XYZ file of C-alpha atoms in Angstrom:
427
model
C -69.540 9.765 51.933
C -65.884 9.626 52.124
C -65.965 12.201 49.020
C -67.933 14.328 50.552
C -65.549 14.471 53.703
C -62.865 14.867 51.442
C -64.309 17.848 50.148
C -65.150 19.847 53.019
C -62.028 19.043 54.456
C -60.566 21.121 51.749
C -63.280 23.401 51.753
C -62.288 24.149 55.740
C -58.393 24.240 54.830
C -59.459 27.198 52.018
C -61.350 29.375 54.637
C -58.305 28.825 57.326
C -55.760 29.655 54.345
C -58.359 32.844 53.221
C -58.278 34.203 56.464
C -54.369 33.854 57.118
C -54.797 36.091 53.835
C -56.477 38.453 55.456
C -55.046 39.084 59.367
C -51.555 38.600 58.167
C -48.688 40.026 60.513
C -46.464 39.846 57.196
C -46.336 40.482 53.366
C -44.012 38.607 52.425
C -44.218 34.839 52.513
C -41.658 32.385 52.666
C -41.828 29.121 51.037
C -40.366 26.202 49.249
C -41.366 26.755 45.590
C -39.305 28.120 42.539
C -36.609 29.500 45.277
C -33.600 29.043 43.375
C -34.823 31.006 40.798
C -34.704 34.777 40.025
C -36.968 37.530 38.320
C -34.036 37.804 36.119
C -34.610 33.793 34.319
C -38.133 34.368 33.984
C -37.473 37.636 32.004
C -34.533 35.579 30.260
C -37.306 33.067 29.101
C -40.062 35.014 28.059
C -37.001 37.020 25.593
C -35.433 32.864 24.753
C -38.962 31.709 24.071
C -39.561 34.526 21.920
C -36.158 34.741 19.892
C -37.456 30.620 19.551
C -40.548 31.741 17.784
C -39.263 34.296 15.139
C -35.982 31.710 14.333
C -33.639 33.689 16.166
C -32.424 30.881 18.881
C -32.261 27.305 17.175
C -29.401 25.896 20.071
C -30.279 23.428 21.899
C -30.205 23.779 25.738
C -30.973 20.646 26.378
C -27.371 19.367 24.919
C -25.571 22.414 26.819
C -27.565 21.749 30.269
C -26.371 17.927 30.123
C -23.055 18.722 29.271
C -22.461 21.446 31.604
C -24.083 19.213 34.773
C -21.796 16.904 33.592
C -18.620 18.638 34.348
C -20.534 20.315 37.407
C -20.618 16.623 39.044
C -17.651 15.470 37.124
C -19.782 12.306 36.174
C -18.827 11.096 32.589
C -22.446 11.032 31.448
C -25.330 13.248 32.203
C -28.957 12.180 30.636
C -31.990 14.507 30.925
C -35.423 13.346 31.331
C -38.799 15.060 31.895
C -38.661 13.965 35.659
C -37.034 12.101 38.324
C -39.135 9.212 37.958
C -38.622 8.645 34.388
C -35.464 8.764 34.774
C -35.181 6.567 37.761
C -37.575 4.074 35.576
C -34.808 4.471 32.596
C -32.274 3.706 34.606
C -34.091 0.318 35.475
C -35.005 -0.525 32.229
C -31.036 0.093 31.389
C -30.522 -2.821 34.536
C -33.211 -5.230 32.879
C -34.874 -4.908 36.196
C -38.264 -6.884 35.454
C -40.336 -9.849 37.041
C -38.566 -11.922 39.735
C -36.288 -9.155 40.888
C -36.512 -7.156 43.704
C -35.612 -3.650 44.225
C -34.613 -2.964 47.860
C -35.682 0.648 48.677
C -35.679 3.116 52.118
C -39.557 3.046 54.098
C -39.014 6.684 54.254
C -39.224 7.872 50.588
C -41.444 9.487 48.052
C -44.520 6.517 45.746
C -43.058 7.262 42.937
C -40.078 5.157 43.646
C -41.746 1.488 44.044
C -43.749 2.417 41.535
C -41.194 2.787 39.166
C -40.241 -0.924 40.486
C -43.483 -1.810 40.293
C -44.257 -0.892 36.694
C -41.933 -2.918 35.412
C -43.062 -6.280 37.315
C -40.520 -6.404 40.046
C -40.870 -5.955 43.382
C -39.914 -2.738 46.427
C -38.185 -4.328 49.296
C -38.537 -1.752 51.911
C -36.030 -1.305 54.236
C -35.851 1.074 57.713
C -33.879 4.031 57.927
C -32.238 5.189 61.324
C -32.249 8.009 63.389
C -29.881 9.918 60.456
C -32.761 9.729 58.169
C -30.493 7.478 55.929
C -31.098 3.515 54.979
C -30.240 1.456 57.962
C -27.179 -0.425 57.222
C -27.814 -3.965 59.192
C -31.435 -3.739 57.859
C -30.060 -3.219 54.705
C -27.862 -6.500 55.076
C -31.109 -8.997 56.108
C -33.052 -7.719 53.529
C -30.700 -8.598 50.661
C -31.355 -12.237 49.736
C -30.878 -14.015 46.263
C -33.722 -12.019 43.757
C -32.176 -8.919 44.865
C -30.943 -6.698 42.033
C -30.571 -3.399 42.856
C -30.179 -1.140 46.063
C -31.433 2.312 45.822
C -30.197 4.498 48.341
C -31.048 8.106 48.929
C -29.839 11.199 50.315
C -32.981 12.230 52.368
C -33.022 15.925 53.179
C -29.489 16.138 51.248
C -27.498 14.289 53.641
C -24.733 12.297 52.053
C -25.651 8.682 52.360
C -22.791 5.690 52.745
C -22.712 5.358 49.705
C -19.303 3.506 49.278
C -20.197 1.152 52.466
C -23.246 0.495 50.456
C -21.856 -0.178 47.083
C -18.690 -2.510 48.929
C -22.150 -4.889 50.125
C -23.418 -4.913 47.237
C -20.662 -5.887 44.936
C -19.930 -8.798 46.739
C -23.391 -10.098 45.509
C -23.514 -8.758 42.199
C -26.130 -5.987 43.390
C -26.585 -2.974 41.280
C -26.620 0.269 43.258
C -28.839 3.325 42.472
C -28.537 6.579 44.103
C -31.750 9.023 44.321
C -29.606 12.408 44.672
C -33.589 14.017 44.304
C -32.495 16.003 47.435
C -28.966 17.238 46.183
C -27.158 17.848 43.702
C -23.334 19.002 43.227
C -20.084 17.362 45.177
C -20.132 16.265 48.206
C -17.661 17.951 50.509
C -15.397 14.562 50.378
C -14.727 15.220 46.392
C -17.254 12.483 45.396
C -20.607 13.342 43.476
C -24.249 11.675 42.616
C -23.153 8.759 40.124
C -19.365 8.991 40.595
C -18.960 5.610 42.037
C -22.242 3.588 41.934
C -23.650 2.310 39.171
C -26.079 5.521 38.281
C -28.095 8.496 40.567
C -30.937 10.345 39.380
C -31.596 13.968 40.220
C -35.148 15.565 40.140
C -35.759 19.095 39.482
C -39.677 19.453 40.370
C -40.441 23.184 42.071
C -38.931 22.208 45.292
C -35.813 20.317 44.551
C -32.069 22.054 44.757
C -32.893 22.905 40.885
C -36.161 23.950 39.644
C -37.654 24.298 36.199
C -41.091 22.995 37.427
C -40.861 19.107 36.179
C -37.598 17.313 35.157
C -35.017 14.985 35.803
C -32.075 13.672 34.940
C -29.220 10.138 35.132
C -26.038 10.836 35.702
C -23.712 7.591 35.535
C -19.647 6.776 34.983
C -20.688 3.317 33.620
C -21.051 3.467 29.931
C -23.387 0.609 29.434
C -25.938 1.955 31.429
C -25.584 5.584 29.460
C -25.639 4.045 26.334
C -28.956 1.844 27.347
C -30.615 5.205 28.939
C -29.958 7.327 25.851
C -31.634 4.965 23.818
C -34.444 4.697 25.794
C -34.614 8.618 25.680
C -34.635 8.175 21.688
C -37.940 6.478 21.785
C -39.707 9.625 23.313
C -40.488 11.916 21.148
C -38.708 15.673 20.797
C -41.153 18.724 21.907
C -42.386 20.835 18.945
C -41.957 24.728 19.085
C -46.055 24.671 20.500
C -45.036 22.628 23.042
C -41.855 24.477 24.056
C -44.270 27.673 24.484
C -47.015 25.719 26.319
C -44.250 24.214 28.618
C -42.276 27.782 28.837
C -45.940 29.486 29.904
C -46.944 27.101 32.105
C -43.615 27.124 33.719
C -43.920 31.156 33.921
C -47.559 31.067 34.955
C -46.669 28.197 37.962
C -43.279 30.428 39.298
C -45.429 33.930 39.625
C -47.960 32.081 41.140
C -46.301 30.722 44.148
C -43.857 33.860 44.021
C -43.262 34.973 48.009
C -44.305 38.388 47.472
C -48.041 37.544 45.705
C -48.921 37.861 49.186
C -50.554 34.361 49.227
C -53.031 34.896 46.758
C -51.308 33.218 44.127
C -51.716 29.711 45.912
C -55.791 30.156 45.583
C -55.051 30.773 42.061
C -53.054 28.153 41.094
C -55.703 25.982 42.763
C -58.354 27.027 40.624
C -56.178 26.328 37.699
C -55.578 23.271 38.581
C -59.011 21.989 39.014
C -59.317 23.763 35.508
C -56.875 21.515 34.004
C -54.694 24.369 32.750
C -51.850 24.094 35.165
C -50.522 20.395 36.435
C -49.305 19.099 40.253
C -45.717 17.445 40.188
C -47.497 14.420 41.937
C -50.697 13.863 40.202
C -53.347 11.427 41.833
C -52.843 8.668 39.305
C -49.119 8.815 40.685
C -50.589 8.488 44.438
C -52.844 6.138 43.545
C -50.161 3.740 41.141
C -51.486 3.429 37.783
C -48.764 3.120 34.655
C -48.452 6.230 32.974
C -49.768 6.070 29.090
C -46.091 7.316 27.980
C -43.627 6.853 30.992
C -40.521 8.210 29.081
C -40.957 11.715 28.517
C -37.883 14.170 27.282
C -36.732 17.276 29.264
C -37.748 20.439 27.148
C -35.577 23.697 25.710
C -37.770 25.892 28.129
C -36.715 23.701 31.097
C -33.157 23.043 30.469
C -32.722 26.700 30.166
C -33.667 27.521 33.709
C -31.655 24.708 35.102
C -28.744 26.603 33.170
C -28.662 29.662 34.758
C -29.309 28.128 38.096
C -26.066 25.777 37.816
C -24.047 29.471 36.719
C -24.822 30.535 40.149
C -25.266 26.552 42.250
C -22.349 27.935 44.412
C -23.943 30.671 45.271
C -27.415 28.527 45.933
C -25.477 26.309 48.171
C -23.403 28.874 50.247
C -27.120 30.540 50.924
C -28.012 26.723 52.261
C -25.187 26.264 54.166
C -25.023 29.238 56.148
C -28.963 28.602 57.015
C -27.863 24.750 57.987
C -24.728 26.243 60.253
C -27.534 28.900 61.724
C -30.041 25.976 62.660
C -27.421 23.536 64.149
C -26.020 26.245 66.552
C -29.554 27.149 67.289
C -30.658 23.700 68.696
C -27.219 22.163 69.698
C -26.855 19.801 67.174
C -23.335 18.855 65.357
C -23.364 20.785 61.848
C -22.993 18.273 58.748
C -21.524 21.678 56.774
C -23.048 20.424 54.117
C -26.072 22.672 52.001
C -29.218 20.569 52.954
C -32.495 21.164 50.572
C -34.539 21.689 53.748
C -33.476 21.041 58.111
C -35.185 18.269 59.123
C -36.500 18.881 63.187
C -37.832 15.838 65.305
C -40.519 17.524 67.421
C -43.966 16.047 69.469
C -45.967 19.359 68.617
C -45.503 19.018 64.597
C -49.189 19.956 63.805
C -49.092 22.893 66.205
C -45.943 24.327 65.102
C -47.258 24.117 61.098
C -50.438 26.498 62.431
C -47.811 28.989 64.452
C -45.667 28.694 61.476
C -48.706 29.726 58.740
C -49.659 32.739 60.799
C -46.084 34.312 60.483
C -46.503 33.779 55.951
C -43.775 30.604 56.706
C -44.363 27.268 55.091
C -43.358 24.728 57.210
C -42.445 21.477 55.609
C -44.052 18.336 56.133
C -41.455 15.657 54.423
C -42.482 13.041 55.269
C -45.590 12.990 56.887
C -45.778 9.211 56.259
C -43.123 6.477 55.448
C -44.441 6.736 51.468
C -44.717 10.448 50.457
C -47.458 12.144 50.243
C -49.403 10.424 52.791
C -52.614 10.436 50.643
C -50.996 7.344 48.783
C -52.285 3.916 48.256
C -49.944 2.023 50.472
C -51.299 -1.268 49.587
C -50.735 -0.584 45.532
C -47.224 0.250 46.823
C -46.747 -3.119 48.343
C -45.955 -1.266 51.842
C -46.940 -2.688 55.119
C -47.702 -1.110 57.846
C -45.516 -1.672 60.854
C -42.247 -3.103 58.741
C -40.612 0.080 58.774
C -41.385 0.990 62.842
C -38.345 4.025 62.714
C -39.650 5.687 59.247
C -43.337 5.806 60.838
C -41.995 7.339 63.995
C -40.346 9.949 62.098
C -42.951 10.741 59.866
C -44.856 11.519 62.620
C -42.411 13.900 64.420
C -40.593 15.581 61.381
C -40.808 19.168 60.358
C -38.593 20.959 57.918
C -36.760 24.677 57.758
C -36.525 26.463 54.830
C -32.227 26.618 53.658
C -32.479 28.321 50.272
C -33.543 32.189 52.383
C -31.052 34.890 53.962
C -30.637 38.246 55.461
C -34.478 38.929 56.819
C -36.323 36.388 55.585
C -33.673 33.867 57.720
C -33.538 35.639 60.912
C -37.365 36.015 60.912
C -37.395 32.171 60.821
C -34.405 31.700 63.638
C -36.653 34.067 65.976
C -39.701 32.121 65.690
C -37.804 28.639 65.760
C -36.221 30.187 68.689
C -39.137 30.624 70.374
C -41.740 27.864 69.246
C -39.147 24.783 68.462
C -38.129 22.428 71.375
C -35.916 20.120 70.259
């Protein structure tokens, strides 16, 4: 029965999306997907992954991506992985994290993060966050108690968490402190970077993130025991053959022109039939929702991959100035103080969030929906996850109330949104 629900729920949602399609007030569409990157790296690839092929390119972008993130952040060592939550897991595995321990996490975050904890036979401790989005400090202080071995705070939306105030607890207790930088990469505007001072962040760079090359992830750490540990549990994942550099460089390709802005929508359909064909893959797959260990949890970045992110970290200050002057635009629009700092995506607390999203969809603009439960996405098993319901009362709230603007548009595409925001959003 509840499959059957299920399906024409999604059924429905295909008919609304079909016949946005059709009456659309607008060709182009603006949404979260592949936006860093430019017409200009796809071309790039297709001639890299060819050169590849006939023996003309043997480098290896992998080694030149690590290194050059490296002295981006100005973090001693840089370690790529095939996504943030490998590399979050590596980073564990570098801690010994295992049965016994617990892992004290926000209640406003994305599965794959207790699972990670979970999968190794420790446990999530999940603690509230506050009205800032960010890990609630004296939450964070009761929930520490003798099995606790590592603190992972996050940068939600890419706001800079207190990190230092964090890391000053947890010394005092021999705590190891973890910081998921999936929302931002680069310095903050205080000098400091993602794995400068704590013992390790990890950066993701699925479709969506401040880098894209569809999957991927990397640690970035100062301590050298922990980089030593992580590369050699990269070693014991296997290196991607030339077919599976072209596979991964096609899909990639195939993915980015799918959910390009000016495929008027179509592409979306698509991509959804591919899917359900097995030929393209979701950065969240159910088994992730749903908890289960993956057969081979350590996966390498590939060639294809750590190419894009290349290119994209030529031009990051660019990227960021584009998100910053969107985040300056917002805050003066609603009154609010301006963190000047280049947030992935504006995070707006608002009682008509489903209302807004249908507005939103008629003018081709993806609203975002992070979070639209404490545990991202909401379709999650909670109880696998070891979350209960009511422990984190502020993250829940939230949830319910948050929408997200786009950061990473300009010119048009920007105003367009500050008109309808304008108009729609009360704040």
């Amino acid at each position: 029965m509840r499959r059957n629900f299920e399906h024409f729920e999604s059924m429905k949602k295909l008919f609304w999306h079909l016949r946005l399609l059709i009456v659309r007030k607008r060709f182009r569409e603006i949404r979260w997907s592949f936006i860093t990157l430019k017409l200009s790296d796809y071309f790039g690839l297709a001639k890299w992954i060819l050169f590849r092929m006939i023996g003309l390119s043997r480098d290896d972008q992998v080694v030149k991506f690590e290194t050059k993130i490296s002295q981006a952040l100005g973090v001693e060592n840089v370690v790529s992985f095939s996504g943030g939550r490998v590399a979050f897991r590596a980073i564990l595995q570098a801690m010994n994290v295992g049965p016994g321990d617990e892992v004290i996490v926000p209640g406003y975050t994305c599965v794959v993060v207790p699972y990670a904890v979970i999968h190794l036979g420790a446990k999530p401790v999940y603690v509230d966050v506050g009205d800032d989005y960010l890990i609630d400090i004296e939450e964070l202080k009761a929930a520490i108690n003798n099995n606790t071995k590592v603190i992972v705070t996050q940068h939600t939306y890419g706001y800079q968490d207190r990190v230092d105030e964090i890391i000053s607890i947890a010394r005092t207790r021999g705590i190891r402190v973890i910081e998921d930088s999936a929302h931002a990469i680069g310095k903050w505007p205080d000098g400091s970077a993602p794995g400068l001072n704590s013992d390790a962040a990890f950066f993701s760079f699925e479709n969506s993130k401040p880098l894209t090359s569809f999957w991927g992830g990397a640690v970035a750490t100062n301590n050298p025991e922990i980089a030593n540990s992580v590369n050699q549990i990269k070693k014991q994942a296997p290196t991607h053959s030339l077919f599976a550099e072209i596979l991964i460089a096609n899909h990639v390709l195939l993915a980015s022109i799918l959910y390009h802005p000016n495929i008027v929508g179509l592409g979306r359909y698509i991509f959804a039939i591919l899917l359900r064909l097995g030929i393209l893959n979701h950065s969240i797959s159910e088994s992730d929702e749903k908890g289960f260990e993956p057969k081979n949890p350590i996966r390498r970045l590939s060639n294809p991959q750590a190419y894009l992110l290349l290119r994209q970290i030529d031009r990051i200050g660019e990227i960021e100035s584009r998100r910053r002057k969107a985040v300056n635009a917002y805050s003066e629009l609603f009154g609010l103080e301006n963190p000047d700092i280049p947030l992935l995506r504006f995070p707006i607390l608002t009682r008509d969030k489903q209302k807004l999203v249908v507005q939103f969809a008629k003018q081709q603009i993806e609203l975002g929906q992070w979070f639209q439960a404490p545990l991202h996405p909401e379709s999650s098993d909670f109880d696998a996850a070891g979350y209960r319901w009511g422990s984190c009362p502020n993250a829940e709230n939230i949830a319910k109330l948050c929408i997200n603007l786009p950061t990473s548009i300009n010119g048009s595409d920007l105003d367009h949104v500050l008109k309808l925001a304008e108009r729609y959003i009360k704040v």
